[in-house]
Structure formats: C-alpha cells, structure tokens
Amino acid sequence: MEGGTTFHFLDAAPAEVLCAAREAADGQDVRIGGGPTVVRDFLAAGLIDHMHLVQVPIVLGRGVRVWDGLQALEDDYDIEAVSAPSRVTHLTFDRKPS
C-alpha cells in the first residue's frame, strides 16, 4: 500500500515472525504490536531493541503479567520512566550496547 501501513498476523515463533517482517519491510522499521504474551515472547527471545510501554494504574484483579519469566531484563536495557498528568507511566526500554 503506497504510503500506508501493512499489518501481517502470523502464528509462528518470534524469530520466524521477525525474519518475515524484516523481509516485508525491505529496510524500513519493523514494529511488533500485541498484548503481554506477544511482548514477553519477543523479549524472552532477545529480539526487542527498543520498546515503549504505557503502564495504566488500574488493577483489574487478573490477566496476563508482562514480566513473568523475564528476570534481570533490566541488565540488558537502559530504562526510562516518565509519569504523565493522566497518571499513566511511559516506560522506554533501549537495548544496551554489547
């Protein structure tokens, strides 16, 4: 689509999905969108270079937790947290140089 955004929905391993996305992007940025399970799978596989996550201060009582199984994630990323007047917190993760 000329000048637009194309979405592809795949049921595959994160590394396979990222490879297909990079091929389709032809040198442009690739963005991964999804809920906590998708984010966690890509983080666990070490495939995220930059992430912007918005934390909303609402307790619903149940659901999928983003950070389960991602111990020491902060060792691999520079993390910045900025609170907004709307009470959400913007978390930015940038992979540390290796």
Coordinates of N, CA and C in Angstrom, one line a residue, residues 7-13 16-17:
F7 N -0.3 -4.6 7.9 CA -0.3 -5.5 9.0 C -0.3 -6.9 8.6
H8 N 0.6 -7.7 9.2 CA 0.6 -9.2 8.9 C 0.4 -9.9 10.3
F9 N -0.5 -10.8 10.3 CA -0.8 -11.6 11.5 C -0.3 -13.0 11.3
L10 N 0.7 -13.4 12.1 CA 1.3 -14.7 11.9 C 1.2 -15.6 13.1
D11 N 1.1 -16.9 13.0 CA 1.2 -17.8 14.1 C 2.5 -18.6 13.9
A12 N 3.5 -18.0 14.5 CA 4.9 -18.7 14.4 C 5.7 -18.2 15.5
A13 N 6.9 -18.8 15.6 CA 7.9 -18.4 16.6 C 8.3 -17.0 16.4
E16 N 11.0 -16.3 13.7 CA 10.5 -16.6 12.4 C 9.6 -15.4 12.0
V17 N 8.8 -14.9 12.9 CA 7.9 -13.7 12.6 C 8.8 -12.5 12.3

